[in-house]
Short mmCIF file of C-alpha atoms in Angstrom, two decimals:
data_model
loop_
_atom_site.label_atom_id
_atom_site.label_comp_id
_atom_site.label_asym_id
_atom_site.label_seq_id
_atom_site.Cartn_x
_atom_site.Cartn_y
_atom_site.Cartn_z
CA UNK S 1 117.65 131.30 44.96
CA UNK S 2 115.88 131.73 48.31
CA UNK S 3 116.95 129.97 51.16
CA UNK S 4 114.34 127.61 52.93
CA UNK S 5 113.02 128.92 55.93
CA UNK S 6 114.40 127.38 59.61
CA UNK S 7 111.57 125.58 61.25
CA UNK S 8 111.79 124.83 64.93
CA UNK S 9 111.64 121.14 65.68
CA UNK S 10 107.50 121.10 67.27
CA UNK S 11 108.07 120.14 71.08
CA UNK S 12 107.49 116.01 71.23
CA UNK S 13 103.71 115.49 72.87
CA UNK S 14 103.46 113.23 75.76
CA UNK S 15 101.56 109.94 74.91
CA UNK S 16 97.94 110.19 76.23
CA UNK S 17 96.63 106.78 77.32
CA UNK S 18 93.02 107.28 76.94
CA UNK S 19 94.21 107.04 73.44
CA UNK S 20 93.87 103.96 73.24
CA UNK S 21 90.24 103.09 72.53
CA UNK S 22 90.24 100.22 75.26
CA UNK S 23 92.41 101.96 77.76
CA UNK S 24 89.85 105.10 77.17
CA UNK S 25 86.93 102.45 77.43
CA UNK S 26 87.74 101.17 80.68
CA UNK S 27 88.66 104.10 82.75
CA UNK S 28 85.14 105.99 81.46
CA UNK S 29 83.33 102.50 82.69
CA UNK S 30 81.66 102.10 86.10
CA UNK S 31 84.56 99.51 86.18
CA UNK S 32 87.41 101.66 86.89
CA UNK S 33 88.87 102.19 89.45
CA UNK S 34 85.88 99.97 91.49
CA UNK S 35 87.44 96.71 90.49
CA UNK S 36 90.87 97.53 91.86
CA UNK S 37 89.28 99.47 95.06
CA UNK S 38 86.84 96.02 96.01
CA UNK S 39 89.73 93.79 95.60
CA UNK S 40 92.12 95.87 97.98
CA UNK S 41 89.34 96.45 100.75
CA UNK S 42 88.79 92.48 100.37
CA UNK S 43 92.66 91.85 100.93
CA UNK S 44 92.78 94.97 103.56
CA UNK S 45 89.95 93.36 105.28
CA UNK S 46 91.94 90.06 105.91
CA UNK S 47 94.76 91.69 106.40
CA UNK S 48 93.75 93.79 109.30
CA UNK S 49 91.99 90.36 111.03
CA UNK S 50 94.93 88.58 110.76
CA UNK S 51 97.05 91.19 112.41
CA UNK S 52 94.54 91.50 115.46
CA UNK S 53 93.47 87.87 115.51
CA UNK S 54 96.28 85.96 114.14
CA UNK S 55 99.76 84.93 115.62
CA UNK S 56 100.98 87.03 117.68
CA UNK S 57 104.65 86.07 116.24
CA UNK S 58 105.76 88.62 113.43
CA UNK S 59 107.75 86.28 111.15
CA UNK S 60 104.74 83.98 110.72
CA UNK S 61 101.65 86.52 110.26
CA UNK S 62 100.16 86.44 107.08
CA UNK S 63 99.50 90.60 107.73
CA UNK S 64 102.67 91.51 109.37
CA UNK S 65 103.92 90.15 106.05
CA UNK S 66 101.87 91.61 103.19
CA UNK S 67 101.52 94.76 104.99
CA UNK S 68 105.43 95.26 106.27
CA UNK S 69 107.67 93.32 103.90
CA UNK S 70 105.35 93.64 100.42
CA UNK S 71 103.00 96.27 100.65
CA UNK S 72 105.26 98.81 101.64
CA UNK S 73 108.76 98.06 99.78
CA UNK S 74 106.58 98.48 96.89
CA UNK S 75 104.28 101.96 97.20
CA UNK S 76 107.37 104.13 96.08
CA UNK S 77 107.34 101.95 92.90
CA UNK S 78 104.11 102.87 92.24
CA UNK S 79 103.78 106.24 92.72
CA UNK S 80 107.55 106.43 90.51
CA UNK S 81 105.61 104.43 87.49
CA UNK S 82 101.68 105.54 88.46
CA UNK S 83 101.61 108.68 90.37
CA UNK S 84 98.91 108.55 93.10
CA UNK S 85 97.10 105.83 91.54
CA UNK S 86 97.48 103.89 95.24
CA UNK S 87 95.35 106.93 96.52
CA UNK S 88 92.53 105.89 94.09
CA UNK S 89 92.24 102.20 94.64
CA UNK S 90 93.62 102.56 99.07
CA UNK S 91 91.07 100.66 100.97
CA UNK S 92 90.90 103.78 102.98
CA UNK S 93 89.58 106.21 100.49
CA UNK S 94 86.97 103.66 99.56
CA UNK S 95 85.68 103.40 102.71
CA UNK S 96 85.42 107.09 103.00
CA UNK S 97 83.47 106.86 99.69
CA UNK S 98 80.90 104.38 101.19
CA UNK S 99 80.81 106.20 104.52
CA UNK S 100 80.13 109.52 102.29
CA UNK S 101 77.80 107.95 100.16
CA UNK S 102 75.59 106.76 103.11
CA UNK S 103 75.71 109.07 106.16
CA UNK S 104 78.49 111.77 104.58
CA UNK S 105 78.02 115.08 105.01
CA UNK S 106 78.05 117.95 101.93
CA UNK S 107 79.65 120.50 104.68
CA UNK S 108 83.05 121.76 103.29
CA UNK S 109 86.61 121.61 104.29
CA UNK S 110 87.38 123.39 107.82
CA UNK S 111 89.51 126.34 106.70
CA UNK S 112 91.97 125.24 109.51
CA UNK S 113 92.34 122.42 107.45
CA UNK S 114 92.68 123.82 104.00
CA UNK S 115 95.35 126.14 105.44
CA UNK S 116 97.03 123.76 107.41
CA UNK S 117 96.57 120.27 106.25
CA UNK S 118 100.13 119.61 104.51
CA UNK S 119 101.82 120.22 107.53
CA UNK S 120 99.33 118.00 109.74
CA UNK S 121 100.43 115.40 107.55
CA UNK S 122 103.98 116.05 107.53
CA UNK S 123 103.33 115.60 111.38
CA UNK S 124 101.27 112.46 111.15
CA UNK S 125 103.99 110.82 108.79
CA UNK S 126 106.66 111.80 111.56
CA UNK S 127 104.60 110.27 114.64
CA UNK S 128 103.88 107.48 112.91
CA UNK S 129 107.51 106.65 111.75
CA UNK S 130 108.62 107.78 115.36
CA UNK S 131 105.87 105.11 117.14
CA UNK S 132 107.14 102.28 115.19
CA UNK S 133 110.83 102.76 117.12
CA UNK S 134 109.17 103.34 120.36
CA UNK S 135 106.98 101.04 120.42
CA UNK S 136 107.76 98.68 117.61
CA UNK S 137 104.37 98.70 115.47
CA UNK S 138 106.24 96.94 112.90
CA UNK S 139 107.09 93.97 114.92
CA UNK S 140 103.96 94.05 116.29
CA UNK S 141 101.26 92.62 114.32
CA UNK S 142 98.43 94.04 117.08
CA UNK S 143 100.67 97.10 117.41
CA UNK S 144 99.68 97.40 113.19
CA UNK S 145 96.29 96.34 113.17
CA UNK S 146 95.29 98.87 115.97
CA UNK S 147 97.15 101.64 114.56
CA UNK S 148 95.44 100.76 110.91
CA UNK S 149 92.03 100.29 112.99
CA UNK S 150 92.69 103.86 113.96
CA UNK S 151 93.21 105.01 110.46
CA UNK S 152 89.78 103.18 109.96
CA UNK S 153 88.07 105.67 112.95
CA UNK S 154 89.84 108.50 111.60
CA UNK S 155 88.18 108.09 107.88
CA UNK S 156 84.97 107.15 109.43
CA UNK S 157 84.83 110.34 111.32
CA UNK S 158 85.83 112.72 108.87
CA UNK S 159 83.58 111.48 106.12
CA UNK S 160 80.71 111.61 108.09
CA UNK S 161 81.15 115.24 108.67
CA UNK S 162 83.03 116.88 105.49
CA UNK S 163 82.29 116.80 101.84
CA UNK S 164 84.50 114.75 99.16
CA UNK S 165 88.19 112.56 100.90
CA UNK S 166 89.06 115.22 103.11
CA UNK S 167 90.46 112.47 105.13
CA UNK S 168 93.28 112.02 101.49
CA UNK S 169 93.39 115.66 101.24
CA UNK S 170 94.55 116.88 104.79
CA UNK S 171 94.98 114.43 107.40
CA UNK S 172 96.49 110.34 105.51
CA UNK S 173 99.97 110.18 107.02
CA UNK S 174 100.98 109.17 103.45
CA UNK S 175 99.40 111.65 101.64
CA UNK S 176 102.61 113.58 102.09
CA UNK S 177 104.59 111.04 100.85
CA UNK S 178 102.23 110.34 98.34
CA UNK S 179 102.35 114.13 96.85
CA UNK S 180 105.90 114.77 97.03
CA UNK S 181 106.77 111.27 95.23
CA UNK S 182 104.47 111.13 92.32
CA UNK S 183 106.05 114.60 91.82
CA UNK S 184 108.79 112.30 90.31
CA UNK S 185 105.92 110.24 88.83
CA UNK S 186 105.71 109.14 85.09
CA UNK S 187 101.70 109.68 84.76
CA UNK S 188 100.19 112.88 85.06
CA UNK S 189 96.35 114.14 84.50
CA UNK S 190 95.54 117.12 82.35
CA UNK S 191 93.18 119.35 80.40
CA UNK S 192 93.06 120.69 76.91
CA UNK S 193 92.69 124.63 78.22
CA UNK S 194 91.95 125.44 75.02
CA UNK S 195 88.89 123.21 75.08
CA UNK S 196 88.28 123.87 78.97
CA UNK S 197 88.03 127.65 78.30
CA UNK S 198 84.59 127.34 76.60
CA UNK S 199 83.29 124.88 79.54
CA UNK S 200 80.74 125.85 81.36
CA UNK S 201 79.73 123.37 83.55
CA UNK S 202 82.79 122.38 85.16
CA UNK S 203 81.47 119.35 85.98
CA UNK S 204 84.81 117.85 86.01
CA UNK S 205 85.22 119.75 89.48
CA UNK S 206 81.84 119.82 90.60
CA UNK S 207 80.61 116.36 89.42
CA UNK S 208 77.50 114.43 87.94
CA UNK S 209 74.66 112.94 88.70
CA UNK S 210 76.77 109.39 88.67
CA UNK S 211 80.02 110.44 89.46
CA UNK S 212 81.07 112.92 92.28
CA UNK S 213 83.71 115.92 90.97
CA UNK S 214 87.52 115.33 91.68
CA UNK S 215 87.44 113.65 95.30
CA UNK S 216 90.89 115.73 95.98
CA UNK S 217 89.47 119.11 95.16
CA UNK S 218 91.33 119.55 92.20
CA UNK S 219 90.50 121.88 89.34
CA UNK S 220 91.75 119.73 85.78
CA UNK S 221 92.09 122.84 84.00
CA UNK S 222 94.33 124.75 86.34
CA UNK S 223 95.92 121.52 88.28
CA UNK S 224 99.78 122.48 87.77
CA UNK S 225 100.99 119.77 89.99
CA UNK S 226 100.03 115.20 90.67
CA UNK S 227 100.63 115.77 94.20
CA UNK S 228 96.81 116.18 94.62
CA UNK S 229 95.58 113.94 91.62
CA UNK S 230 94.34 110.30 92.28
CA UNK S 231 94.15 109.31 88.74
CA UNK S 232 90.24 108.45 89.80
CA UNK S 233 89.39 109.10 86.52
CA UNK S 234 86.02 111.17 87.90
CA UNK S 235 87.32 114.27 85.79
CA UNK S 236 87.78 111.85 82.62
CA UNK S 237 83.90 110.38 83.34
CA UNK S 238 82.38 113.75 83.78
CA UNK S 239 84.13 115.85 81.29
CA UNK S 240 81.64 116.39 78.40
CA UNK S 241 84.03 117.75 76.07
CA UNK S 242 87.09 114.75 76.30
CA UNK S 243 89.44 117.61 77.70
CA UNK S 244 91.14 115.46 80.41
CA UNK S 245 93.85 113.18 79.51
CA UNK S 246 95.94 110.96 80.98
CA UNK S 247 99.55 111.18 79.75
CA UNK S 248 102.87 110.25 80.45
CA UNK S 249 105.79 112.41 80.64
CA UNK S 250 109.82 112.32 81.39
CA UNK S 251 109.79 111.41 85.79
CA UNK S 252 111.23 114.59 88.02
CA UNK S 253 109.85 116.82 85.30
CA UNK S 254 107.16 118.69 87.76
CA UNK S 255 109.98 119.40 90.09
CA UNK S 256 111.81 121.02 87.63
CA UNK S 257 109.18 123.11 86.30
CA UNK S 258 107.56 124.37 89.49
CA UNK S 259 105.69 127.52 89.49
CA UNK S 260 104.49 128.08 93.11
CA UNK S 261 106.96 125.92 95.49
CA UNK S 262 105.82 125.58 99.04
CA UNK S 263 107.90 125.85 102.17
CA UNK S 264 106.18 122.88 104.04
CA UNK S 265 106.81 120.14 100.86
CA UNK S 266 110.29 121.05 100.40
CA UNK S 267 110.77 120.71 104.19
CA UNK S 268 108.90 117.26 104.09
CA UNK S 269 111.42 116.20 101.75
CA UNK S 270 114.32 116.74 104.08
CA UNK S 271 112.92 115.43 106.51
CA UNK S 272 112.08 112.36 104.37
CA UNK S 273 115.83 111.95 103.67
CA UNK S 274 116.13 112.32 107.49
CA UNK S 275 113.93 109.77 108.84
CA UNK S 276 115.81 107.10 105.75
CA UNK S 277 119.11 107.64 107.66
CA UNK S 278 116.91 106.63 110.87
CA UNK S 279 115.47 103.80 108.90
CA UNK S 280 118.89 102.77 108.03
CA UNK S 281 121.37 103.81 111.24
CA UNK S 282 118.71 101.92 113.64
CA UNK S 283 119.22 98.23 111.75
CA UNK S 284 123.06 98.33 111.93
CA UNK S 285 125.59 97.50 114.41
CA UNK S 286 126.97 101.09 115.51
CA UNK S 287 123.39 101.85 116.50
CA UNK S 288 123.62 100.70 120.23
CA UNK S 289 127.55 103.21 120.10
CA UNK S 290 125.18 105.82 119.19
CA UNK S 291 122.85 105.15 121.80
CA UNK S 292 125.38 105.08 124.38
CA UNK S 293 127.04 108.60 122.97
CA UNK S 294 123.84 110.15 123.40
CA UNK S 295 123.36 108.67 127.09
CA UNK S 296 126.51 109.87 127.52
CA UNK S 297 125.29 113.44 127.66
CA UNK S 298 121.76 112.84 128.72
CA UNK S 299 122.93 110.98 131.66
CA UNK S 300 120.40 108.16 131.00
CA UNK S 301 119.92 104.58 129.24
CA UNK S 302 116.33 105.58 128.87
CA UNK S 303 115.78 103.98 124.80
CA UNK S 304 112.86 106.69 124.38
CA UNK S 305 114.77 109.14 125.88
CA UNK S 306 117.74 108.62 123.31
CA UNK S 307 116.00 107.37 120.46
CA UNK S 308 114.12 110.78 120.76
CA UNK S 309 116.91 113.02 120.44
CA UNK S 310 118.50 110.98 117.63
CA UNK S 311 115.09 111.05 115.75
CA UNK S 312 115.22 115.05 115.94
CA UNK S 313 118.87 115.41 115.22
CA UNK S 314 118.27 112.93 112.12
CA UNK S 315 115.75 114.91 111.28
CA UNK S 316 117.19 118.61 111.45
CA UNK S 317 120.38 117.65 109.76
CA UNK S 318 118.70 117.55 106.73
CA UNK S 319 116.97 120.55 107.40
CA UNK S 320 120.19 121.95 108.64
CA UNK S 321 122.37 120.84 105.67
CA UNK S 322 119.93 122.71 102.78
CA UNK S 323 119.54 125.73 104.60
CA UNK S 324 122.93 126.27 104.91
CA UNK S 325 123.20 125.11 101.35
CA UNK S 326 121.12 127.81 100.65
CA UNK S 327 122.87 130.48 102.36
CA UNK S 328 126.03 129.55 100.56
CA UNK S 329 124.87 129.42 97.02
CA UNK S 330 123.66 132.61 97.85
CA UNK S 331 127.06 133.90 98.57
CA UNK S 332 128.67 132.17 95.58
CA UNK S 333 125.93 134.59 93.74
CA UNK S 334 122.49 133.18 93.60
CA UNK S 335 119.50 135.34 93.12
CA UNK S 336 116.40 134.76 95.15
CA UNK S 337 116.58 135.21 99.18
CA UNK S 338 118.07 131.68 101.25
CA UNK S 339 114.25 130.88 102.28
CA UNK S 340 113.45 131.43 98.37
CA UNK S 341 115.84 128.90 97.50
CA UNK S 342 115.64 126.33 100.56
CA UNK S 343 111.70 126.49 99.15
CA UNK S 344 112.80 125.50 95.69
CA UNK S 345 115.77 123.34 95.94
CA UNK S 346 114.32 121.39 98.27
CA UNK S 347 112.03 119.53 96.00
CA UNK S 348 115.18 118.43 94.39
CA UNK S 349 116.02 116.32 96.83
CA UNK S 350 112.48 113.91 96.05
CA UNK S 351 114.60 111.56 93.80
CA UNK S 352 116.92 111.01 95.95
CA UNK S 353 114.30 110.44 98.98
CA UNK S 354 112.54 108.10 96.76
CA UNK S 355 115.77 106.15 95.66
CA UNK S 356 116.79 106.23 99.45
CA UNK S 357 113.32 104.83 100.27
CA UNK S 358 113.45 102.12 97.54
CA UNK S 359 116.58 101.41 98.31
CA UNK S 360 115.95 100.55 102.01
CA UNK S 361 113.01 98.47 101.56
CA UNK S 362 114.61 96.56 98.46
CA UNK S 363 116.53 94.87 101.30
CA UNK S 364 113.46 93.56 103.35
CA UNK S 365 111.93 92.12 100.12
CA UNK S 366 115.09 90.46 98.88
CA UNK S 367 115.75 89.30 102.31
CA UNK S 368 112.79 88.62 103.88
CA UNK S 369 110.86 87.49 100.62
CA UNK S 370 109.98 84.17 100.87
CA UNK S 371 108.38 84.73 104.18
CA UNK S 372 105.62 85.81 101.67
CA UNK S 373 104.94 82.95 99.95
CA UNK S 374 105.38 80.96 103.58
CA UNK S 375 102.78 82.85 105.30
CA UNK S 376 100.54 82.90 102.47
CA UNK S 377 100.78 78.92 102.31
CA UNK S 378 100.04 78.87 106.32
CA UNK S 379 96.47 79.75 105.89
CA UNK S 380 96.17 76.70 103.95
CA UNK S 381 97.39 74.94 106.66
CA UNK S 382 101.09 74.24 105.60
CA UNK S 383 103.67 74.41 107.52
CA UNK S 384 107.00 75.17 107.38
CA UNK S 385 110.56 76.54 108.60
CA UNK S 386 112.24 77.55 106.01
CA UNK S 387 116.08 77.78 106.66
CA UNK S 388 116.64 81.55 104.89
CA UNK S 389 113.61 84.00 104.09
CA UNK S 390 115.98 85.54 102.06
CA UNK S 391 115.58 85.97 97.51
CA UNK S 392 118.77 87.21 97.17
CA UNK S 393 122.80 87.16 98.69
CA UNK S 394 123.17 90.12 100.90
CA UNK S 395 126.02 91.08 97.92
CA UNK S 396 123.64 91.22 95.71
CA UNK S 397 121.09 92.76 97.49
CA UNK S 398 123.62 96.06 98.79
CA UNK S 399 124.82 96.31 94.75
CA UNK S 400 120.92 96.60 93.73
CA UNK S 401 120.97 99.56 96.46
CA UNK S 402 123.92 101.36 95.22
CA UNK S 403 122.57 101.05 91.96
CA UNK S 404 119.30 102.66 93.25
CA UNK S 405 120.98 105.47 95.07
CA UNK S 406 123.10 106.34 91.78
CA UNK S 407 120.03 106.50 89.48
CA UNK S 408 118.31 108.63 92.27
CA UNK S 409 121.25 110.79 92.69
CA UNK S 410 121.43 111.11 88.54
CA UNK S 411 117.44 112.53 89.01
CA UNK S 412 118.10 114.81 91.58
CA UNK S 413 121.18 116.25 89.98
CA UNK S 414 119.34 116.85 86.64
CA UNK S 415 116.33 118.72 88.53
CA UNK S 416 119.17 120.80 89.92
CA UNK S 417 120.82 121.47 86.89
CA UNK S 418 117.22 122.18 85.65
CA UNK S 419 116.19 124.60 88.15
CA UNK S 420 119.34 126.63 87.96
CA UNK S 421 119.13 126.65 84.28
CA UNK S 422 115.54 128.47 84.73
CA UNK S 423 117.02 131.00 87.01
CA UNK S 424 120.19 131.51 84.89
CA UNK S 425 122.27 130.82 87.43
CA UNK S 426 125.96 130.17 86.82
CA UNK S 427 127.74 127.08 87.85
CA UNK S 428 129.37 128.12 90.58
CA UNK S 429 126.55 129.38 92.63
CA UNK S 430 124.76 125.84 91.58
CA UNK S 431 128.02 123.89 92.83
CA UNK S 432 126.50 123.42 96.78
CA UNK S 433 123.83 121.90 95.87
CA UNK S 434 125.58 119.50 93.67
CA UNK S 435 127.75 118.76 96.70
CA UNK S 436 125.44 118.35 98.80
CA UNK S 437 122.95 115.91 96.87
CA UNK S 438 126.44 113.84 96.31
CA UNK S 439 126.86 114.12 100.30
CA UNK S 440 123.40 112.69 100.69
CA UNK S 441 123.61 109.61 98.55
CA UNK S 442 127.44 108.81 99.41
CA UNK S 443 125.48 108.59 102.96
CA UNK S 444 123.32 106.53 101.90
CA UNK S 445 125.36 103.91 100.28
CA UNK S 446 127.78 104.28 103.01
CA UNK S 447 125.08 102.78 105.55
CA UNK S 448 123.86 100.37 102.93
CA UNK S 449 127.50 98.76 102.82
CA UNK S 450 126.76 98.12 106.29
CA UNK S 451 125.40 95.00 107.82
CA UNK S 452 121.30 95.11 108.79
CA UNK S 453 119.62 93.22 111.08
CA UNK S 454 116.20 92.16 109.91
CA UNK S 455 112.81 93.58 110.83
CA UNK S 456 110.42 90.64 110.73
#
């Protein structure tokens, strides 16, 4: 009697949303994404007069809060659960629309730009985060609405000259953030190539009559990575041939399954980690010791002075501590030179960065909360003093962090053990990254255990 035949188990296919005849309805309609976009650049709107025209006392402005103690504790939620979807529906992109629409400009992307652009925004993100110490945007409302007023110019300006959101593409100081973080995203956009290889008219890159081509200059059929993809849903409207889905898929699974890693996102991702210490070491206690170490040497009490070299040093150790990861794996017998491997390992570190991230603002929502609902309720004209801002014990609060750190560190261990079990690498040459992600996130819940001051 002949034995049946061993069939391999078919691979599981990610769930595609726009299979869902409503969910497929809505993002094809004229209604998606404008009805999110027109409620954000309403809110943004307000948000920006109240920071330039409101109270000049953080605690109690209605922007200071929404922007500073909502807004931003929750952006590396949504790019974890919805990819770049923020990018689609950011009050800044749709003003670059309009501005495009009306006096834009069809002239394309300076090559400088093309070429360069990551790492402009890798040195936007930096500035920005170094500003806020120096001169305390966050604490500021005028110090925010000026520097978002300046976003405002900076869209204005480039959409007037170049074609499609060149602004999103190469210059948004969270763009970089953006990319490397819905890496670890659970949505992704893609095409059918075996439909897309028949296409002729490409109008999924080049556009329609009604709807412009991808705004981020992305290709569906070819697009191996979210870091570029706005989930606009342009490619969906224009494709004639219902190629372009939207699915979901297992988070970290694009970092694992990179095919052309680039030097300046897995250095953005060290330096994220970085610039979360700074976050972190700058709201506790020993901050002012470390201040006075570094005088020490420097000879002065000058803050800028001091906070400057911490910033770097916070910044290289990173940096630093994967390069010479890299050179030691190498020795223990990895394959692939050290700049090779910094390249690719360094991506692994994005769950970690997000958890870290999370992790950090978790604490200003849970303790600063309420102020929310208080400076909402103040444009109505009631007032109050509340006695705590806080949701949640500070206990509580530091567990919810550890808890985020662990879960980040379990990501960023499994796209290690991932990407060394694509290069057939043994354990032992794997083991320093291992340590060294461990290093990372004992760090972080080390300074989470500590007591913070608050922010606003």
């Amino acid at each position: 009697m002949a034995m049946p035949e061993n069939k391999l188990k078919p691979e599981k296919q990610p769930f595609n949303l726009l299979s869902i005849p409503v969910m497929e309805k809505f993002v094809k309609s004229k209604w998606y994404p404008g009805i999110f976009q027109w409620i954000v650049i309403s809110v943004f709107s307000f948000i920006v007069y109240e920071l330039v025209m409101g109270t000049v006392d953080p605690s109690k402005n209605f922007g200071t809060t929404m922007t500073w103690v909502l807004w931003w504790p929750i952006i590396p939620i949504l790019f974890l659960v919805a990819g770049r979807f923020w990018c689609a529906i950011c009050p800044f992109g749709k003003l670059s629309d309009i501005v495009r629409k009306f006096v834009g400009s069809k002239r394309p992307m300076p090559k400088f730009l093309r070429k360069y652009g990551i790492w402009l925004i890798d040195l936007f993100f930096i500035a920005i985060t170094y500003s806020d110490h120096v001169w305390g945007i966050v604490e500021s409302p005028r110090g925010s609405g000026y520097l978002l007023l300046l976003l405002v110019t900076m869209v204005v300006a480039t959409s007037v000259f170049y074609e499609r959101r060149t602004f999103c593409k190469t210059l948004c100081f969270l763009g970089g953030l953006a990319g490397n973080y819905s890496r670890s995203g659970a949505l992704k956009v893609q095409a059918t190539p075996d439909i897309c290889k028949t296409c002729k008219v490409q109008s999924c890159y080049k556009g329609t009559e009604g709807v412009e081509g991808c705004p981020m200059f992305q290709f569906p059929r070819t697009m191996e990575s979210s870091a570029d993809c706005n989930i606009c849903g342009n490619c969906v409207k224009n494709c004639p041939n219902n190629s372009v889905k939207i699915t979901t898929r297992v988070p970290t699974k694009e970092l694992w399954g990179l095919k052309n890693p680039k030097l300046e996102n897995a250095s953005l991702a060290a330096v994220i980690m970085g610039i979360v210490f700074v976050q972190n070491i700058t709201m506790l206690e020993p901050w002012q010791k470390i201040l006075n170490a570094i005088g020490a040497v420097t000879h002065t009490s000058n803050y800028n002075v001091n906070f400057t070299i911490a910033f770097i040093i916070a910044m290289a150790l990173p940096i630093l501590l994967l390069l010479g990861t890299a050179k030691l794996a190498s020795l223990f017998g990895m394959e692939g030179t050290v700049k090779k491997n910094f390249t690719l390992f360094g991506y692994a570190i994005i769950p970690l960065d997000l958890a870290g991230h999370l992790a950090h603002n978790l604490f200003h929502i849970f303790t600063e909360g309420k102020a929310v609902w208080f400076n909402s309720s103040r444009l109505f004209g009631v007032d109050s003093t509340p006695a705590s801002l806080s949701l949640a014990s500070t206990p509580t609060v530091q567990m919810i962090q550890y808890i985020v750190i662990a879960i980040g560190l379990v990501g960023t261990c499994y796209v290690v053990y991932r990407m060394g079990k694509s290069k057939k690498t043994s354990f032992t040459a794997m083991l320093p990254y291992y340590v060294l992600m461990t290093v990372l996130a004992i760090t972080n819940i080390y300074l989470f255990s500590l007591p913070m001051m608050h922010r606003v």
